PDB file of C-alpha atoms in Angstrom:
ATOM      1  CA  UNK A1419      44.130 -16.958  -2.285  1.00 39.00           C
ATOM      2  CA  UNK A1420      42.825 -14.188   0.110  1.00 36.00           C
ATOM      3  CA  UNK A1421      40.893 -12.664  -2.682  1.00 38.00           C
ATOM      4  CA  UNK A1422      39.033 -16.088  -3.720  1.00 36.00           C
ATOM      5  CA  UNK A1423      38.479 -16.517  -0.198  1.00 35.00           C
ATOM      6  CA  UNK A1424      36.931 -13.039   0.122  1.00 32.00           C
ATOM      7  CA  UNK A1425      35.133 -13.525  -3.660  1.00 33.00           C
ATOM      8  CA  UNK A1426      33.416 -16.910  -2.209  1.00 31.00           C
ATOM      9  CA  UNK A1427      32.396 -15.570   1.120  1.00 32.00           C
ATOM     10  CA  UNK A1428      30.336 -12.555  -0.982  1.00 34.00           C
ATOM     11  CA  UNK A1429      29.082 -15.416  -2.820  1.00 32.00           C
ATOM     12  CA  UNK A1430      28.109 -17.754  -0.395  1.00 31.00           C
ATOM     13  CA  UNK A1431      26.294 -14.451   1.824  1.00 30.00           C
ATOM     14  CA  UNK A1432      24.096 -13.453  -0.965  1.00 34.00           C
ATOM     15  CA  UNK A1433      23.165 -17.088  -1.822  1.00 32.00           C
ATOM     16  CA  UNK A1434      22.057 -17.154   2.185  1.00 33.00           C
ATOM     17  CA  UNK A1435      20.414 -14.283   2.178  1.00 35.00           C
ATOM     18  CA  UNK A1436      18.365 -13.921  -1.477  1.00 39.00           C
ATOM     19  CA  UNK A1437      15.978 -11.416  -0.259  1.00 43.00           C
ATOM     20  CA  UNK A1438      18.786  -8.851   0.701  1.00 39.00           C
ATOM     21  CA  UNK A1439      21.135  -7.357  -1.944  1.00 37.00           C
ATOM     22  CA  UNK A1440      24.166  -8.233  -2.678  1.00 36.00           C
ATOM     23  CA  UNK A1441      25.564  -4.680  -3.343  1.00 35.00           C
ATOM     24  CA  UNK A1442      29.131  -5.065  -1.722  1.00 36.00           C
ATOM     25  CA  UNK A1443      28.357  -2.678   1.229  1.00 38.00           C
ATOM     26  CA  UNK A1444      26.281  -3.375   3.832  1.00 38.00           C
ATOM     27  CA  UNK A1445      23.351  -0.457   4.669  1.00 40.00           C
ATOM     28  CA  UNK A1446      25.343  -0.333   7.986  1.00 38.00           C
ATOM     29  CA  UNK A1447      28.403   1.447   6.054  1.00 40.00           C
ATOM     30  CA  UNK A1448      25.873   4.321   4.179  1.00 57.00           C
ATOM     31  CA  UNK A1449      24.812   7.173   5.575  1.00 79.00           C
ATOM     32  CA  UNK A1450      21.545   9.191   4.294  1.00 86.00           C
ATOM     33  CA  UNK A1451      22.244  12.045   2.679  1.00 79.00           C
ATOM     34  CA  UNK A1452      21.551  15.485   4.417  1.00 77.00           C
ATOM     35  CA  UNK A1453      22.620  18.164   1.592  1.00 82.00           C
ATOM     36  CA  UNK A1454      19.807  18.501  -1.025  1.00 78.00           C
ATOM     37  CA  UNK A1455      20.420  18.728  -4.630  1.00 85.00           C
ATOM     38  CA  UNK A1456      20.826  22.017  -6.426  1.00 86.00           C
ATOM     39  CA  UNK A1457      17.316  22.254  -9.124  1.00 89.00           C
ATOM     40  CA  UNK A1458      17.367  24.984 -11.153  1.00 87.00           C
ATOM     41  CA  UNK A1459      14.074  28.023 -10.347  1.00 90.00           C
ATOM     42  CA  UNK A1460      13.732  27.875 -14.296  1.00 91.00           C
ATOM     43  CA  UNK A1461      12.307  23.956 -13.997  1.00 93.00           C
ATOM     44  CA  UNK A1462       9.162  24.084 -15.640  1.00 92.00           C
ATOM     45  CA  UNK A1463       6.162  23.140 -13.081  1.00 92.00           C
ATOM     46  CA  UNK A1464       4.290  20.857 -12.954  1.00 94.00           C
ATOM     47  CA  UNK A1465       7.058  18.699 -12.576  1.00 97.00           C
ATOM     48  CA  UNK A1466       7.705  14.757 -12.284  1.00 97.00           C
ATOM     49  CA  UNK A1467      11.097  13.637  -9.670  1.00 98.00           C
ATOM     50  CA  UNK A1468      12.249  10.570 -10.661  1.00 98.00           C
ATOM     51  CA  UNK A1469      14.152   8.970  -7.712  1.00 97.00           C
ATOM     52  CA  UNK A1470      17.062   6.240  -8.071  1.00 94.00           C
ATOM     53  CA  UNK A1471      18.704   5.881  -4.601  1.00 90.00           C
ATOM     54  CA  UNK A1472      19.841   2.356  -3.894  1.00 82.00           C
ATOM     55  CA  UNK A1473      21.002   1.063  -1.042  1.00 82.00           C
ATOM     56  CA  UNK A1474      20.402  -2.586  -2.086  1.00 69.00           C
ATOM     57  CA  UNK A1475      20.371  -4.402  -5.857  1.00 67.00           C
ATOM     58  CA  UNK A1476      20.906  -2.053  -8.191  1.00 79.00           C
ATOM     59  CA  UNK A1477      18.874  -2.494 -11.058  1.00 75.00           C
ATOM     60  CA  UNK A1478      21.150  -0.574 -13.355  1.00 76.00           C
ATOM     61  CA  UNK A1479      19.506  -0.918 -16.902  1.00 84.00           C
ATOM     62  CA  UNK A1480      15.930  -1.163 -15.699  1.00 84.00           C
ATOM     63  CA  UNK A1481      16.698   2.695 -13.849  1.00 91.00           C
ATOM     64  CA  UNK A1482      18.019   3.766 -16.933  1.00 93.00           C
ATOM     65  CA  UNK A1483      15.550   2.811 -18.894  1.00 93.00           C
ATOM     66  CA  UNK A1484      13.084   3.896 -16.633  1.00 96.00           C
ATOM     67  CA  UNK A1485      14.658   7.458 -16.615  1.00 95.00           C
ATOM     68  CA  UNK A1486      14.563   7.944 -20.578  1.00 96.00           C
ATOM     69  CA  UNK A1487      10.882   7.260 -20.543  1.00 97.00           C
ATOM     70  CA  UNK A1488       9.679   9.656 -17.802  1.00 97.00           C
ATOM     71  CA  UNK A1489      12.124  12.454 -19.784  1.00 97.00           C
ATOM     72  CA  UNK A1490      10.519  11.082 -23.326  1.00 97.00           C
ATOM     73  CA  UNK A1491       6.845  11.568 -21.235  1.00 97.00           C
ATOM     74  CA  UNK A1492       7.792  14.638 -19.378  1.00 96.00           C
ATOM     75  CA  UNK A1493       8.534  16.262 -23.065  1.00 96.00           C
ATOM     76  CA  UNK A1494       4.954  14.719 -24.186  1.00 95.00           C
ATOM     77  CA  UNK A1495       3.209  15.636 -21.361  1.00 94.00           C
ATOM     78  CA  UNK A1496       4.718  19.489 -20.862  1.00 93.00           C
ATOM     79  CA  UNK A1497       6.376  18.814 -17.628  1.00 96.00           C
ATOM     80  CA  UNK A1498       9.743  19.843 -16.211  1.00 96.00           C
ATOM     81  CA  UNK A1499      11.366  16.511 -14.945  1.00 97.00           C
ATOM     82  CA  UNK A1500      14.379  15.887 -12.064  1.00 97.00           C
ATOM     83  CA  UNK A1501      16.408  12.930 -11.923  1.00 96.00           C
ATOM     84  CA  UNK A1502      18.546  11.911  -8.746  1.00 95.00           C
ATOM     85  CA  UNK A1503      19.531   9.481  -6.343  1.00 93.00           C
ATOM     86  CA  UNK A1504      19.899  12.014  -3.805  1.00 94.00           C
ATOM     87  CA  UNK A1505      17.286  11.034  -0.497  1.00 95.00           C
ATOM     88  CA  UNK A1506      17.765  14.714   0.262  1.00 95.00           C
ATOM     89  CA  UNK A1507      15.339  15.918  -1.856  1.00 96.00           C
ATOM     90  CA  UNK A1508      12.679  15.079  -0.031  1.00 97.00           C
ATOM     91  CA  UNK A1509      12.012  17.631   1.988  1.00 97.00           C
ATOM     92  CA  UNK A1510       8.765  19.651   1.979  1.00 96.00           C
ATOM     93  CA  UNK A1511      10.055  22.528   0.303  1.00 95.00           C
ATOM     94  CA  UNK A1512      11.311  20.792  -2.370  1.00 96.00           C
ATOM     95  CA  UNK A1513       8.985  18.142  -2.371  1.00 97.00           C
ATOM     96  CA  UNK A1514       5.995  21.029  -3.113  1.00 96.00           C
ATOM     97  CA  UNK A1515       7.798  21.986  -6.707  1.00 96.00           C
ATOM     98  CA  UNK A1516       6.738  17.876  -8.271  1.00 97.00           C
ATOM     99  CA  UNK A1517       3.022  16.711  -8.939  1.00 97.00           C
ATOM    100  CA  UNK A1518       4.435  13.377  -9.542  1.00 98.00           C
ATOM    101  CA  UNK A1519       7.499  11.453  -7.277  1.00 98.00           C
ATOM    102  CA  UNK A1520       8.410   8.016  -9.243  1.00 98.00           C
ATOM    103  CA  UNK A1521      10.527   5.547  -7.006  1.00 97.00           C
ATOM    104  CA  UNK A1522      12.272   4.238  -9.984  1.00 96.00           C
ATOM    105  CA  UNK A1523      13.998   0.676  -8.475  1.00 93.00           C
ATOM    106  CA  UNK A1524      14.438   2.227  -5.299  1.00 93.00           C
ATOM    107  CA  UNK A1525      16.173  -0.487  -2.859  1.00 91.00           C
ATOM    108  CA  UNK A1526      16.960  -0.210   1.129  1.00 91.00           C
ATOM    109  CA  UNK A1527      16.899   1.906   3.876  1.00 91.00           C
ATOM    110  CA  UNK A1528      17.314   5.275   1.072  1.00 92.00           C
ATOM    111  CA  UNK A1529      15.422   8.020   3.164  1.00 95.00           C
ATOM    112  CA  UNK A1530      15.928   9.176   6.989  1.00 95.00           C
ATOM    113  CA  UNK A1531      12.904   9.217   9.116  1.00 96.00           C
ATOM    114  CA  UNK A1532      12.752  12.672   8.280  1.00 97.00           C
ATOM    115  CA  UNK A1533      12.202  12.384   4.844  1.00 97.00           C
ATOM    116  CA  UNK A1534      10.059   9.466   5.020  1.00 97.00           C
ATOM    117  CA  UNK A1535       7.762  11.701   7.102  1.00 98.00           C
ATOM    118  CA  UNK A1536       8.168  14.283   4.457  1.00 98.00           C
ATOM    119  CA  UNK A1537       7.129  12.176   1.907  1.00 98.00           C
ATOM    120  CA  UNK A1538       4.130  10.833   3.582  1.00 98.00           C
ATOM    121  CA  UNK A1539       2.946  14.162   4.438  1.00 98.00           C
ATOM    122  CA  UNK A1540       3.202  15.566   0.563  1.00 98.00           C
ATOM    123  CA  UNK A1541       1.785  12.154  -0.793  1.00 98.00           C
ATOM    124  CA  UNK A1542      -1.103  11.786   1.870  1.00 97.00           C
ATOM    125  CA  UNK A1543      -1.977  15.834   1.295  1.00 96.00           C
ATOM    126  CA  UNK A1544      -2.379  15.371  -2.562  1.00 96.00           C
ATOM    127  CA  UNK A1545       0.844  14.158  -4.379  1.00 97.00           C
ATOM    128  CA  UNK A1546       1.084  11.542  -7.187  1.00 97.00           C
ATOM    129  CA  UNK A1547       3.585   8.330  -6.251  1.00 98.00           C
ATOM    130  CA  UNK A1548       4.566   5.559  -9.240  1.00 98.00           C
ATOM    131  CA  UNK A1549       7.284   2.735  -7.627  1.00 98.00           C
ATOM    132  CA  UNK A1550       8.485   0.357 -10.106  1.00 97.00           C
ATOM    133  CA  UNK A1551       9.853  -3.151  -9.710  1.00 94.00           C
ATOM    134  CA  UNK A1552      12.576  -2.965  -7.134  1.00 93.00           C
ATOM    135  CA  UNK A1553      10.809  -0.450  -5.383  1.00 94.00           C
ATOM    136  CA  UNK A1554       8.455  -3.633  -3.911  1.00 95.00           C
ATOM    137  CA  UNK A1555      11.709  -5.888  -3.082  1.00 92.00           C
ATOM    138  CA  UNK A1556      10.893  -5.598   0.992  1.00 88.00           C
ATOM    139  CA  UNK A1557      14.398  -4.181   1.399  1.00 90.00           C
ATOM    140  CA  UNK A1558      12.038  -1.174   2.797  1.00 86.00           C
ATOM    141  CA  UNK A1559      10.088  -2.839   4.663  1.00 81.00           C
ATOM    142  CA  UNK A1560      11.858  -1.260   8.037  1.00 88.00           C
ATOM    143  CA  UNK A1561       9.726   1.705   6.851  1.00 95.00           C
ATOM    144  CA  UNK A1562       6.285   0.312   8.080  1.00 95.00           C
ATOM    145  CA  UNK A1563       4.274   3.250   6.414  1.00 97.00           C
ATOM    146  CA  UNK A1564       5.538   2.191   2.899  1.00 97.00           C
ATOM    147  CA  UNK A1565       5.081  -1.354   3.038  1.00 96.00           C
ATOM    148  CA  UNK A1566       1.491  -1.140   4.337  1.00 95.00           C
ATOM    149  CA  UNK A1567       0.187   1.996   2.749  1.00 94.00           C
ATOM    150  CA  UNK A1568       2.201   1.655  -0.522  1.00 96.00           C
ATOM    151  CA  UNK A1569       2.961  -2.254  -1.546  1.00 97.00           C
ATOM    152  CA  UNK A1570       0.777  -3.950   0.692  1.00 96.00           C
ATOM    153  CA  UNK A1571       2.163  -7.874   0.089  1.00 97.00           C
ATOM    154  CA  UNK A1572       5.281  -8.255   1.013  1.00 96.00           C
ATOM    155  CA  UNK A1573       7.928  -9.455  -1.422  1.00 95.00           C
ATOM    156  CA  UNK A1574       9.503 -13.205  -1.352  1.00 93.00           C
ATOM    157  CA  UNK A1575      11.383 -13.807  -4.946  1.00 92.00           C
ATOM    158  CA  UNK A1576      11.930 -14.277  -8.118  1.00 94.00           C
ATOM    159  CA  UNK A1577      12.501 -16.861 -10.705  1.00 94.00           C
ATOM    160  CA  UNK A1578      16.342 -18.328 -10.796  1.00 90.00           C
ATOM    161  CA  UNK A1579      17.515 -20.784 -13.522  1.00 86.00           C
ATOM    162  CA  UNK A1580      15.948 -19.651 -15.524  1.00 91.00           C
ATOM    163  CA  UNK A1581      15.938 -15.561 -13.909  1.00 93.00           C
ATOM    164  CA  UNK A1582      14.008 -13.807 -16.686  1.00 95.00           C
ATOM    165  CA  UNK A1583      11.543 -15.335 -18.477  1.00 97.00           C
ATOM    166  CA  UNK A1584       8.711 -15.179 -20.731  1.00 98.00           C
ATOM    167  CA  UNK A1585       5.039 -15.076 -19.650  1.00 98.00           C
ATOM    168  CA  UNK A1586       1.464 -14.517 -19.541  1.00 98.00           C
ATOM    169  CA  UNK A1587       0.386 -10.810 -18.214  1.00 98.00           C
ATOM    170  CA  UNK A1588      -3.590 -10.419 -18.027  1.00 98.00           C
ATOM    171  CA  UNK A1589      -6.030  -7.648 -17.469  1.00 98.00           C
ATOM    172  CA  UNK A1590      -7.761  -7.766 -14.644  1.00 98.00           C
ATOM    173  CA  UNK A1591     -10.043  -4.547 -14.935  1.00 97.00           C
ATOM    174  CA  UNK A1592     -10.394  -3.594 -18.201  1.00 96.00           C
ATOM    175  CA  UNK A1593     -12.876  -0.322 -17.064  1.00 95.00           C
ATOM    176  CA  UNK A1594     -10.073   1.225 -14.700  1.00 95.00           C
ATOM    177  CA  UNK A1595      -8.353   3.980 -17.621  1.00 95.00           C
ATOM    178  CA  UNK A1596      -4.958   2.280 -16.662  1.00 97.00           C
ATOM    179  CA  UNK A1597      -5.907   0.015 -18.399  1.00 97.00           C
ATOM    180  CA  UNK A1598      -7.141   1.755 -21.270  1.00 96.00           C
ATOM    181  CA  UNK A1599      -5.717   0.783 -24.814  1.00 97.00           C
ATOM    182  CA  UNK A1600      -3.223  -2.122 -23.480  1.00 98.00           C
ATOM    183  CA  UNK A1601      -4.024  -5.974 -24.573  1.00 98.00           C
ATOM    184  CA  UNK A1602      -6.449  -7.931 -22.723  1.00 98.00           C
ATOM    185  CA  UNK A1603      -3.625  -9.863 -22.264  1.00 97.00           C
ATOM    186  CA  UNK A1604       0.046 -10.140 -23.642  1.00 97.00           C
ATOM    187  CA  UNK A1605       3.294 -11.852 -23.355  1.00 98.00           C
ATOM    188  CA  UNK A1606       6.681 -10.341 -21.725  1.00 98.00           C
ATOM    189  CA  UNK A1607       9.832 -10.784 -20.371  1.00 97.00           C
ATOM    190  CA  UNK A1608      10.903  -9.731 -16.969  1.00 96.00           C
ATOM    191  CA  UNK A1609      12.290 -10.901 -13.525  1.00 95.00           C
ATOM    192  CA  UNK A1610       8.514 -11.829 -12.029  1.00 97.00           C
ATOM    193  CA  UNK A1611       8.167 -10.756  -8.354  1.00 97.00           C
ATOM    194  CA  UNK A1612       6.077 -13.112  -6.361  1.00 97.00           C
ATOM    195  CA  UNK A1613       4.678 -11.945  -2.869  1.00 97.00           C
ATOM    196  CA  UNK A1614       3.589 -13.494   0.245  1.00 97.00           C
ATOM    197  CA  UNK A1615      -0.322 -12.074  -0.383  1.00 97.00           C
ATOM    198  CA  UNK A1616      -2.301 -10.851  -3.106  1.00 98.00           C
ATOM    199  CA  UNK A1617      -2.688  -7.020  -3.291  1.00 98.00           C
ATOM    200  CA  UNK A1618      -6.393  -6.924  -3.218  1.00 98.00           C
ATOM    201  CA  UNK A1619      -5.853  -8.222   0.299  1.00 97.00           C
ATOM    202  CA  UNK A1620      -4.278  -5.182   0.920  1.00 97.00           C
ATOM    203  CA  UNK A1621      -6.573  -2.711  -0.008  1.00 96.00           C
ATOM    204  CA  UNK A1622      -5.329  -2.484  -3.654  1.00 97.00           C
ATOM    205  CA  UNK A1623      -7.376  -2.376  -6.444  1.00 97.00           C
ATOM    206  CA  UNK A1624      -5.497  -4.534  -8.857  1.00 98.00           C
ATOM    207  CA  UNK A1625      -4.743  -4.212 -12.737  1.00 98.00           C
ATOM    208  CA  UNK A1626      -2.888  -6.830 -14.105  1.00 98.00           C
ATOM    209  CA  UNK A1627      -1.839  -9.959 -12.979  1.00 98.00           C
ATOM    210  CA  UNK A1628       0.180 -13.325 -13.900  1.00 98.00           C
ATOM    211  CA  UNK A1629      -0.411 -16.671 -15.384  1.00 98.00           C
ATOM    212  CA  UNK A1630       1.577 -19.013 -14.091  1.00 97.00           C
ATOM    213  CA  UNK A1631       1.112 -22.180 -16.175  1.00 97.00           C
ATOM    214  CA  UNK A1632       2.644 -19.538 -18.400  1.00 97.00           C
ATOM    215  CA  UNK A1633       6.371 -19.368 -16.773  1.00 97.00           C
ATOM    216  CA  UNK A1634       8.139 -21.434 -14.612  1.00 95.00           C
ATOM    217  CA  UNK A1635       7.545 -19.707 -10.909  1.00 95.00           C
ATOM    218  CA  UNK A1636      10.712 -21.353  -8.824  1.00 93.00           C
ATOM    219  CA  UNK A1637      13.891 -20.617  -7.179  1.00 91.00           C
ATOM    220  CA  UNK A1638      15.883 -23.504  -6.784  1.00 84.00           C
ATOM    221  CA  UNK A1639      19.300 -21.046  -6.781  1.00 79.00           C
ATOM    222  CA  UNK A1640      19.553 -20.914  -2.971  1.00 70.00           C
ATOM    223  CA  UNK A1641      18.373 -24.022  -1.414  1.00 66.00           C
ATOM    224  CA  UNK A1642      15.488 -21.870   0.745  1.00 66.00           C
ATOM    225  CA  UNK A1643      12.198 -20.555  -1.209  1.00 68.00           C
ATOM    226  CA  UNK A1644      11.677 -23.120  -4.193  1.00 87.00           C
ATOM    227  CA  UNK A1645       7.490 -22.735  -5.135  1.00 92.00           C
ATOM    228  CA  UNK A1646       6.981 -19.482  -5.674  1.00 95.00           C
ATOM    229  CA  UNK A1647       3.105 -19.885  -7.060  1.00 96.00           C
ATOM    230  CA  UNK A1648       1.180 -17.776  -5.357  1.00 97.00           C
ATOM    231  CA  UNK A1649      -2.305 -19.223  -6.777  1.00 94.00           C
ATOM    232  CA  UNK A1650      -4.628 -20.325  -9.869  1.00 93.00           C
ATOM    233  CA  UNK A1651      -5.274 -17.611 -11.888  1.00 95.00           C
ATOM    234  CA  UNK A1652      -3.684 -14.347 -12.910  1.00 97.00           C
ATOM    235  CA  UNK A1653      -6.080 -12.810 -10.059  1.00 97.00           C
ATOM    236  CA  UNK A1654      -4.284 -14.546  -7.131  1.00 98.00           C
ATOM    237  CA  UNK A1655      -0.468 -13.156  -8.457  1.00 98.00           C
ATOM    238  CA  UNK A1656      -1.245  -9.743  -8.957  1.00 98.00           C
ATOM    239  CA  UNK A1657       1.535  -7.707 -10.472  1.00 98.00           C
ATOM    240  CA  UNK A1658       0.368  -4.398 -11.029  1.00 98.00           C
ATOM    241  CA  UNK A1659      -2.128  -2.235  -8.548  1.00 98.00           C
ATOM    242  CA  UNK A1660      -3.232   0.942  -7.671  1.00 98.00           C
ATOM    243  CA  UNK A1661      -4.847   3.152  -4.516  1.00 96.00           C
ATOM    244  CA  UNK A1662      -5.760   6.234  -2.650  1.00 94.00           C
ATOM    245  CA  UNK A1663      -3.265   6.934   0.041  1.00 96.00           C
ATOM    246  CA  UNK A1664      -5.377   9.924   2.049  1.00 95.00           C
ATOM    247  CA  UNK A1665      -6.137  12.893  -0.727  1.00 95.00           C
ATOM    248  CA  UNK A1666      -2.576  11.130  -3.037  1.00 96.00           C
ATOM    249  CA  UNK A1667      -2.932   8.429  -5.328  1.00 96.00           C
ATOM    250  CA  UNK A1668      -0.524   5.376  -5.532  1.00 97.00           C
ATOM    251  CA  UNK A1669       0.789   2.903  -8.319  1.00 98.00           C
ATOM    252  CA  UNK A1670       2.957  -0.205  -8.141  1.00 98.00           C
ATOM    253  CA  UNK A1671       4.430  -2.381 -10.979  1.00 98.00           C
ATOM    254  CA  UNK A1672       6.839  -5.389 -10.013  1.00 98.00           C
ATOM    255  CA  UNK A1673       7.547  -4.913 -14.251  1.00 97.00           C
ATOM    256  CA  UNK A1674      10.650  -2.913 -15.082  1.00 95.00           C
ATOM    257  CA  UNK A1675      13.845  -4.920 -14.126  1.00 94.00           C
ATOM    258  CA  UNK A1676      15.226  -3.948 -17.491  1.00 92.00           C
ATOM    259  CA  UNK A1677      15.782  -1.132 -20.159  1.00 92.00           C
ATOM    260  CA  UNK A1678      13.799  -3.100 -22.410  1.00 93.00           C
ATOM    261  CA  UNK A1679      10.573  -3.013 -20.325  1.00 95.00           C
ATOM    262  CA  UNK A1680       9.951   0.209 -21.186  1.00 96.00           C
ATOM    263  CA  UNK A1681      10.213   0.056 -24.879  1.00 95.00           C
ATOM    264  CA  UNK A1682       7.044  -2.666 -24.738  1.00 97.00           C
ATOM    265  CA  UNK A1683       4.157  -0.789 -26.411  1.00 98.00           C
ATOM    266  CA  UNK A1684       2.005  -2.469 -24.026  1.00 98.00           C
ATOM    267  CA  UNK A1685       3.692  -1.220 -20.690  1.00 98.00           C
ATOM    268  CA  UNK A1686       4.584   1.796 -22.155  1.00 98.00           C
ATOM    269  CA  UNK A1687       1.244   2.840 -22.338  1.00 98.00           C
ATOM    270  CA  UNK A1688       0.334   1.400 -19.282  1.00 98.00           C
ATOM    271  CA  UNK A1689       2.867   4.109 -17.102  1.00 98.00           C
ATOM    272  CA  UNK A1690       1.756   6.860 -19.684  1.00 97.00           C
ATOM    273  CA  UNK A1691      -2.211   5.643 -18.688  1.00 97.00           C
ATOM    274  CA  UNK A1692      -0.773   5.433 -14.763  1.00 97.00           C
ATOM    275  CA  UNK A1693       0.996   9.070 -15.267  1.00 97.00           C
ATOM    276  CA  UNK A1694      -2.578  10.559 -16.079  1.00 95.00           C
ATOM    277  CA  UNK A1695      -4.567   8.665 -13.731  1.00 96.00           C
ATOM    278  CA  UNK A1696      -1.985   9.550 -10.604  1.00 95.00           C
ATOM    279  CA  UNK A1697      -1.899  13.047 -11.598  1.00 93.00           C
ATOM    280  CA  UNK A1698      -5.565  13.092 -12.833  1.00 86.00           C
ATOM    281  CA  UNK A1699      -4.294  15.577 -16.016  1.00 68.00           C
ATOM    282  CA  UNK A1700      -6.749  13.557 -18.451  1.00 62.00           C
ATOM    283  CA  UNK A1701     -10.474  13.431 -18.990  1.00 59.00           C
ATOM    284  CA  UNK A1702     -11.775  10.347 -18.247  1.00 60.00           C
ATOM    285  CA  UNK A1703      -8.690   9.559 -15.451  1.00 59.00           C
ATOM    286  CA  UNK A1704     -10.092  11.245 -12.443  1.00 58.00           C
ATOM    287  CA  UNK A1705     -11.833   7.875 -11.603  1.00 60.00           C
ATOM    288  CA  UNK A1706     -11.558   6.835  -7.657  1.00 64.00           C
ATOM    289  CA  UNK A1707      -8.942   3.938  -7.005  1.00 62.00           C
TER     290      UNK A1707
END
């Protein structure tokens, strides 16, 4: 009985709370790391990091997935590539051997204040940043710098009964070269974020974006957030965006919750078109945000 007790408080704390994670330990009980990883001097350069940490939902198939295709591209695109979930790499001496730093499903309070600032400073001063889907959750947004100069709209769900669903995805620009080669318009399935704001409020210049006569954009799971439309026309639920962040360049996607994301032609062409654009490696991709 005390472990059905236990099981149904869990329960009844993540149904209260659906914006937090329901990981099992609170971000009170974690500590950020301080001992940096070990990378090896013989890691080809220019490289791409490709950063897990997760101090919130874990968004275990979507990460993996995520991880094979930045190796698969890294191999395409000549690159040495790092994988970890350790915060401790950011540092500026490490931080100055990657061209690219992907935030792959990132979720809570993952990096001191030290390595926030060292992450700011490489990004502002020239890096390349991609965050993917839970990396926009707002379980970050005690880092003010992030939210503001990285996501813009704050996060307020997703979809429940049904979670993942089908729908509408649209191109918004078709002249940015993100955008280059995907369909004007095409149909997948994902978790779909919904935020309190479009990004082009923000200061983004947005890509894609949602129908929503095309899914079924409600949470009735937890008794709080229910209408989760966010406006008529894929235009007014932006879902992926781009911008300049001082001399760095920054891309969001709310897409990626699972492995099978990244095997969609479309969006797989899409990150490949957002690689070259954030690192400005192609002709044609050294257009302004």
């Amino acid at each position: 009985m005390v472990v059905v007790r236990l099981m149904i408080r869990n329960v009844t704390l993540c149904i209260a709370l659906p914006l937090l994670a329901c990981s099992g330990a609170s971000q009170a009980d974690r500590t950020h790391d301080s001992v940096a990883p070990e990378i090896t001097e013989w890691m080809p350069e220019p490289a791409i990091l490709v950063f897990s940490r997760t101090l919130g939902w874990r968004h275990n198939e979507g990460i993996a997935g995520a991880d094979l295709f930045f190796v698969q591209l890294a191999r395409e695109r000549q690159h040495g590539i790092f994988t970890t979930a350790n915060a401790a790499v950011f540092n500026h001496k490490t931080l100055s051997r990657f061209e690219l730093v992907v935030f792959n499903n990132v979720t809570g309070d993952s990096l001191s204040p030290d390595q926030q600032s060292a992450f700011e400073d490489w990004l502002v001063n020239g890096g390349a940043w991609m965050g993917l889907h839970g990396s926009g959750d707002a379980s970050q947004d005690s880092w003010q710098w992030y939210q503001e100069s990285l996501i813009g709209p704050r996060f307020i769900g997703h979809p429940a009964e049904p979670q993942f669903q089908e729908a509408r995805i649209e191109t918004l620009d078709t002249k940015h070269p993100i955008t280059k080669g995907v369909a004007l318009n095409w149909v997948h399935e994902d978790e779909w974020y919904s935020f309190d704001s479009p990004a082009q409020d923000h200061g983004a210049t947005v890509l894609f974006g949602l129908d929503e006569n095309s899914y079924r954009p409600r949470n009735d799971a937890y008794g709080e957030v229910s209408d989760l439309r966010m406006g008529a026309g894929a235009i007014n639920h932006p879902i992926v965006w781009v911008r300049c962040v001082g001399k760095g360049r920054a891309f969001y996607s709310a897409i990626g919750h699972s492995d099978q994301s990244y095997q969609d032609p479309n969006y797989a062409l899409l990150l490949s078109n957002a690689f070259d654009w954030a690192t400005k490696r192609e002709a044609g991709f050294e257009t302004d945000c």
